[in-house]
Amino acid sequence: MRDALKAACGLWLAFAVAGQAQTAADRPVVVELYTSQGCSSCPPADDLLATLAADPAVIPLALHVDYWDYIGWEDHLAQPGFTARQKAYARAVRSRTIYTPQMIVNGGTRVEGNDPEAVLEAIRSARGAGSPVTLEVQREGGQIRVRAQSAEGPGLPMKIQLVRYRPEETVNIERGENAGRTVTYRNIVTDWQPVAEWPGQPPLDLTLPLAGDEPAVVLIQRAGPAEILAAQRVN
């Protein structure tokens, strides 16, 4: 499974870098993986997320949830807020079910995280879709300046969100469904905060504090939560 996954992703990533490198910086695709150290189906999805981290056109983010902690192994990377975010996505489409591993691509497409073909197809589709919003993010010392413009008139507020993540951590899982496994997790979300709302007009221009060395992402998302209209890494 792992070899097939890497082969499929390798071919796709080669195509992406060769043919779409310029658009990668313009509008990277956000992939949220809802995962858990206690989920036996999750390691292939964790591997897929790690592979996607090599593609500059994708912003892969691992959100560890806490609802598998009861089966013998507590995921120390999990946060209740990430479970709440996944539940909010389910409510937005009137679903009563959440599961791991699940990937949500650009806030709109929901796929099983251990189905690489479905994940890559969702990324291709998201990359081909347009967006009325352009976003520019620039670090200025201990702050970041966020500027955005929308081709649409004023409408329902969009949420400006600041995400912090840890690039990598290796975990030896001692109990539960994955007992005996050693898993290296990538792009582990440590904090996900809404920082402002914006109706689209006038153009957005705000400055946010950014302490510490953890990488960050700024994203603009329709309420729901729904489509992610723009996202940029903080360099």
mmCIF file of C-alpha atoms in Angstrom, residues 1-183:
data_model
loop_
_atom_site.group_PDB
_atom_site.id
_atom_site.type_symbol
_atom_site.label_atom_id
_atom_site.label_comp_id
_atom_site.label_asym_id
_atom_site.label_seq_id
_atom_site.Cartn_x
_atom_site.Cartn_y
_atom_site.Cartn_z
ATOM 1 C CA MET A 1 0.000 0.000 0.000
ATOM 2 C CA ARG A 2 2.742 2.450 0.999
ATOM 3 C CA ASP A 3 4.811 1.751 -2.144
ATOM 4 C CA ALA A 4 1.774 2.165 -4.394
ATOM 5 C CA LEU A 5 0.870 5.394 -2.652
ATOM 6 C CA LYS A 6 4.358 6.804 -3.092
ATOM 7 C CA ALA A 7 4.436 5.808 -6.746
ATOM 8 C CA ALA A 8 1.089 7.454 -7.483
ATOM 9 C CA CYS A 9 2.018 10.589 -5.600
ATOM 10 C CA GLY A 10 5.477 10.718 -7.140
ATOM 11 C CA LEU A 11 4.119 10.731 -10.670
ATOM 12 C CA TRP A 12 1.529 13.351 -9.787
ATOM 13 C CA LEU A 13 4.000 15.591 -7.953
ATOM 14 C CA ALA A 14 6.406 15.466 -10.881
ATOM 15 C CA PHE A 15 3.609 16.611 -13.189
ATOM 16 C CA ALA A 16 2.573 19.343 -10.766
ATOM 17 C CA VAL A 17 6.051 20.784 -10.360
ATOM 18 C CA ALA A 18 6.829 20.669 -14.073
ATOM 19 C CA GLY A 19 3.529 21.956 -15.359
ATOM 20 C CA GLN A 20 2.011 24.127 -12.663
ATOM 21 C CA ALA A 21 4.852 25.613 -10.627
ATOM 22 C CA GLN A 22 3.772 29.173 -11.315
ATOM 23 C CA THR A 23 0.206 28.686 -10.097
ATOM 24 C CA ALA A 24 1.453 26.979 -6.920
ATOM 25 C CA ALA A 25 2.538 30.299 -5.445
ATOM 26 C CA ASP A 26 -0.655 32.018 -6.563
ATOM 27 C CA ARG A 27 -3.232 29.800 -4.894
ATOM 28 C CA PRO A 28 -1.961 26.738 -3.050
ATOM 29 C CA VAL A 29 -4.522 24.071 -2.178
ATOM 30 C CA VAL A 30 -5.189 23.446 1.524
ATOM 31 C CA VAL A 31 -5.569 19.802 2.556
ATOM 32 C CA GLU A 32 -6.790 19.152 6.097
ATOM 33 C CA LEU A 33 -6.207 15.640 7.395
ATOM 34 C CA TYR A 34 -8.248 14.560 10.408
ATOM 35 C CA THR A 35 -6.219 11.776 11.983
ATOM 36 C CA SER A 36 -5.384 10.039 15.256
ATOM 37 C CA GLN A 37 -2.545 7.988 16.667
ATOM 38 C CA GLY A 38 -5.205 5.571 17.931
ATOM 39 C CA CYS A 39 -6.746 4.888 14.507
ATOM 40 C CA SER A 40 -5.472 1.757 12.749
ATOM 41 C CA SER A 41 -6.581 3.073 9.326
ATOM 42 C CA CYS A 42 -4.699 6.352 9.663
ATOM 43 C CA PRO A 43 -0.984 5.561 9.001
ATOM 44 C CA PRO A 44 -1.413 5.356 5.180
ATOM 45 C CA ALA A 45 -3.141 8.757 5.250
ATOM 46 C CA ASP A 46 -0.354 10.141 7.442
ATOM 47 C CA ASP A 47 2.143 8.883 4.829
ATOM 48 C CA LEU A 48 0.148 10.529 2.047
ATOM 49 C CA LEU A 49 0.115 13.852 3.886
ATOM 50 C CA ALA A 50 3.881 13.608 4.339
ATOM 51 C CA THR A 51 4.265 13.062 0.584
ATOM 52 C CA LEU A 52 2.054 16.056 -0.185
ATOM 53 C CA ALA A 53 4.266 18.222 2.027
ATOM 54 C CA ALA A 54 6.906 18.071 -0.723
ATOM 55 C CA ASP A 55 4.630 19.892 -3.180
ATOM 56 C CA PRO A 56 4.778 23.721 -3.008
ATOM 57 C CA ALA A 57 1.327 23.853 -4.597
ATOM 58 C CA VAL A 58 -0.252 22.139 -1.579
ATOM 59 C CA ILE A 59 -0.547 23.204 2.063
ATOM 60 C CA PRO A 60 -1.157 19.926 3.929
ATOM 61 C CA LEU A 61 -2.197 20.263 7.581
ATOM 62 C CA ALA A 62 -2.671 17.418 10.081
ATOM 63 C CA LEU A 63 -5.369 17.995 12.704
ATOM 64 C CA HIS A 64 -5.260 15.298 15.363
ATOM 65 C CA VAL A 65 -8.647 14.571 16.943
ATOM 66 C CA ASP A 66 -9.355 13.191 20.411
ATOM 67 C CA TYR A 67 -12.323 10.863 19.927
ATOM 68 C CA TRP A 68 -10.158 7.733 19.614
ATOM 69 C CA ASP A 69 -8.305 8.325 22.885
ATOM 70 C CA TYR A 70 -10.612 5.960 24.767
ATOM 71 C CA ILE A 71 -9.404 2.796 23.008
ATOM 72 C CA GLY A 72 -6.090 2.526 24.808
ATOM 73 C CA TRP A 73 -3.761 5.253 23.544
ATOM 74 C CA GLU A 74 -4.095 8.988 24.126
ATOM 75 C CA ASP A 75 -2.961 11.080 21.182
ATOM 76 C CA HIS A 76 -0.875 13.853 22.760
ATOM 77 C CA LEU A 77 -1.111 15.876 19.533
ATOM 78 C CA ALA A 78 -4.926 15.927 19.607
ATOM 79 C CA GLN A 79 -7.027 18.943 20.559
ATOM 80 C CA PRO A 80 -10.782 19.110 21.221
ATOM 81 C CA GLY A 81 -10.952 22.159 18.962
ATOM 82 C CA PHE A 82 -9.899 20.072 15.977
ATOM 83 C CA THR A 83 -12.680 17.575 16.689
ATOM 84 C CA ALA A 84 -15.069 20.540 16.886
ATOM 85 C CA ARG A 85 -13.847 21.826 13.519
ATOM 86 C CA GLN A 86 -14.426 18.442 11.888
ATOM 87 C CA LYS A 87 -17.915 18.302 13.410
ATOM 88 C CA ALA A 88 -18.637 21.777 12.039
ATOM 89 C CA TYR A 89 -17.708 20.579 8.552
ATOM 90 C CA ALA A 90 -20.123 17.655 8.984
ATOM 91 C CA ARG A 91 -22.951 19.925 10.144
ATOM 92 C CA ALA A 92 -22.375 22.194 7.155
ATOM 93 C CA VAL A 93 -23.398 19.346 4.834
ATOM 94 C CA ARG A 94 -26.019 17.963 7.246
ATOM 95 C CA SER A 95 -24.034 14.865 8.065
ATOM 96 C CA ARG A 96 -24.067 13.208 11.472
ATOM 97 C CA THR A 97 -20.874 11.258 10.850
ATOM 98 C CA ILE A 98 -17.220 12.084 11.361
ATOM 99 C CA TYR A 99 -14.384 9.616 10.890
ATOM 100 C CA THR A 100 -10.656 9.219 10.533
ATOM 101 C CA PRO A 101 -8.778 9.412 8.329
ATOM 102 C CA GLN A 102 -10.669 12.141 6.487
ATOM 103 C CA MET A 103 -9.191 14.758 4.206
ATOM 104 C CA ILE A 104 -11.006 17.982 3.372
ATOM 105 C CA VAL A 105 -9.630 19.756 0.328
ATOM 106 C CA ASN A 106 -9.921 23.549 0.182
ATOM 107 C CA GLY A 107 -12.790 23.386 2.645
ATOM 108 C CA GLY A 108 -15.173 21.840 0.134
ATOM 109 C CA THR A 109 -14.360 18.303 -1.005
ATOM 110 C CA ARG A 110 -14.449 15.508 1.578
ATOM 111 C CA VAL A 111 -12.578 12.295 0.817
ATOM 112 C CA GLU A 112 -11.231 9.276 2.649
ATOM 113 C CA GLY A 113 -7.677 10.085 3.629
ATOM 114 C CA ASN A 114 -6.299 6.662 2.713
ATOM 115 C CA ASP A 115 -7.608 6.814 -0.869
ATOM 116 C CA PRO A 116 -4.728 8.550 -2.703
ATOM 117 C CA GLU A 117 -6.432 8.615 -6.090
ATOM 118 C CA ALA A 118 -9.492 10.374 -4.661
ATOM 119 C CA VAL A 119 -7.315 12.819 -2.721
ATOM 120 C CA LEU A 120 -5.184 13.702 -5.737
ATOM 121 C CA GLU A 121 -8.253 14.114 -7.949
ATOM 122 C CA ALA A 122 -9.753 16.497 -5.373
ATOM 123 C CA ILE A 123 -6.523 18.498 -5.350
ATOM 124 C CA ARG A 124 -6.485 18.671 -9.164
ATOM 125 C CA SER A 125 -10.084 19.892 -9.169
ATOM 126 C CA ALA A 126 -9.400 22.519 -6.498
ATOM 127 C CA ARG A 127 -6.348 23.757 -8.363
ATOM 128 C CA GLY A 128 -8.387 24.216 -11.508
ATOM 129 C CA ALA A 129 -11.108 26.209 -9.756
ATOM 130 C CA GLY A 130 -10.997 29.986 -9.728
ATOM 131 C CA SER A 131 -11.300 32.279 -6.743
ATOM 132 C CA PRO A 132 -12.429 35.906 -6.445
ATOM 133 C CA VAL A 133 -9.899 36.505 -3.645
ATOM 134 C CA THR A 134 -6.206 37.293 -3.869
ATOM 135 C CA LEU A 135 -4.067 37.161 -0.732
ATOM 136 C CA GLU A 136 -0.625 38.517 0.112
ATOM 137 C CA VAL A 137 1.155 37.769 3.386
ATOM 138 C CA GLN A 138 4.447 39.294 4.492
ATOM 139 C CA ARG A 139 6.429 38.859 7.698
ATOM 140 C CA GLU A 140 7.537 42.109 9.317
ATOM 141 C CA GLY A 141 9.657 41.267 12.351
ATOM 142 C CA GLY A 142 7.404 39.802 15.039
ATOM 143 C CA GLN A 143 4.283 40.575 12.999
ATOM 144 C CA ILE A 144 2.710 39.640 9.701
ATOM 145 C CA ARG A 145 0.917 41.951 7.319
ATOM 146 C CA VAL A 146 -2.113 40.454 5.607
ATOM 147 C CA ARG A 147 -3.557 42.096 2.499
ATOM 148 C CA ALA A 148 -6.403 40.745 0.390
ATOM 149 C CA GLN A 149 -8.698 41.867 -2.395
ATOM 150 C CA SER A 150 -11.937 40.420 -3.707
ATOM 151 C CA ALA A 151 -13.444 40.725 -7.168
ATOM 152 C CA GLU A 152 -16.887 40.357 -5.596
ATOM 153 C CA GLY A 153 -18.883 43.107 -3.917
ATOM 154 C CA PRO A 154 -19.586 43.135 -0.185
ATOM 155 C CA GLY A 155 -21.226 39.921 1.009
ATOM 156 C CA LEU A 156 -21.319 37.514 3.895
ATOM 157 C CA PRO A 157 -18.218 37.837 6.055
ATOM 158 C CA MET A 158 -15.312 35.575 5.240
ATOM 159 C CA LYS A 159 -13.154 34.347 8.100
ATOM 160 C CA ILE A 160 -9.473 35.220 8.234
ATOM 161 C CA GLN A 161 -7.659 32.455 10.115
ATOM 162 C CA LEU A 162 -4.112 32.002 11.389
ATOM 163 C CA VAL A 163 -2.746 28.456 11.617
ATOM 164 C CA ARG A 164 0.482 27.415 13.351
ATOM 165 C CA TYR A 165 2.018 24.004 12.819
ATOM 166 C CA ARG A 166 4.998 21.839 13.764
ATOM 167 C CA PRO A 167 6.845 20.486 10.711
ATOM 168 C CA GLU A 168 7.548 16.999 12.074
ATOM 169 C CA GLU A 169 7.394 14.684 15.075
ATOM 170 C CA THR A 170 8.109 10.964 15.381
ATOM 171 C CA VAL A 171 5.944 9.028 17.842
ATOM 172 C CA ASN A 172 6.408 5.523 19.246
ATOM 173 C CA ILE A 173 2.886 4.227 19.836
ATOM 174 C CA GLU A 174 2.871 1.737 22.700
ATOM 175 C CA ARG A 175 -0.799 0.780 23.090
ATOM 176 C CA GLY A 176 -4.096 0.751 21.234
ATOM 177 C CA GLU A 177 -4.771 -0.259 17.639
ATOM 178 C CA ASN A 178 -1.363 0.935 16.433
ATOM 179 C CA ALA A 179 0.683 -0.573 19.275
ATOM 180 C CA GLY A 180 4.270 -1.165 18.211
ATOM 181 C CA ARG A 181 4.196 1.321 15.331
ATOM 182 C CA THR A 182 6.583 4.239 14.964
ATOM 183 C CA VAL A 183 4.971 7.014 12.920
#
